[in-house]
Amino acid sequence: MALLFGAFPAAAQLDVPEPVRFPGQVVLDTRGIFTLGAADAEALAARTALVQARLNEVLARRSDPPVAAKALGGNWQVLLGDALLVTITAADTAKHNTSARALAQEWATSLRQVLQDQQALAVHREFNSAPEWISYGQFGYVRTGERRIEASGLVSSGYIFKRNTIFLGSREIEPEQVYLREADGSFAVYEKLRSPRSTPPALESTPD
């Protein structure tokens, strides 16, 4: 059964969950930038989540980071500002049937072009920062201060929340925690709220 995710940003408007239409695709808002390769579907989901989280983190800080394709330590990489975005792998070159150098330059060019879309950039920056509240089915989850570098048994849902892959840390149909990949490879932890569809504390109205 498909898993669907939604979110309630500060304005308390429902964000429609979107299934991954193109596995491995890194995006800016709804615009695809490039598509990664990997050994299997699970590795592809994890790698895509990490690269997407790196992109989101840089764009949350600035809207005009320089893009570069460089060879470092024998590997071709795409850099966004002073941060590593992605390293070209053998799986990438095999998927696209080209060289690592050509692919790095192609991806850097694509990223530069997409970053010129000011409307998509503005929407992406507004809604892809770390959410305080997410929903899984009929249950709400609120972000905690906890972060985990390693979390055993995580399985990708195959769906994305605000263009970030969500991971579930439970075998239950309604997990007690939800994990969201962060740019440094760790996971943000979300705890289930007290009751289904209850309003998170941050959005509760206060008396005058």
Tab-separated table of C-alpha atoms in Angstrom, residues 10 19 23 46 51 67 84 101 106 114 119 126 152 160 164 167 184 187 197:
chain	number	residue	atom	x	y	z
A	10	ALA	CA	3.486	27.949	9.314
A	19	PRO	CA	5.194	10.510	-5.115
A	23	PRO	CA	13.725	7.805	-8.909
A	46	ALA	CA	19.230	7.154	0.298
A	51	VAL	CA	22.122	15.114	-2.275
A	67	VAL	CA	28.240	26.288	-9.185
A	84	LEU	CA	30.036	19.457	-2.014
A	101	ARG	CA	34.030	14.749	-16.416
A	106	GLU	CA	26.507	18.686	-17.661
A	114	VAL	CA	17.589	25.909	-13.059
A	119	GLN	CA	10.010	31.781	-8.934
A	126	GLU	CA	10.297	28.852	1.452
A	152	SER	CA	19.378	0.752	11.982
A	160	ILE	CA	9.264	12.496	-0.756
A	164	ASN	CA	13.170	15.132	0.656
A	167	PHE	CA	12.507	7.280	6.222
A	184	ASP	CA	25.242	16.018	6.936
A	187	PHE	CA	18.441	12.116	10.543
A	197	ARG	CA	-4.524	15.051	13.378
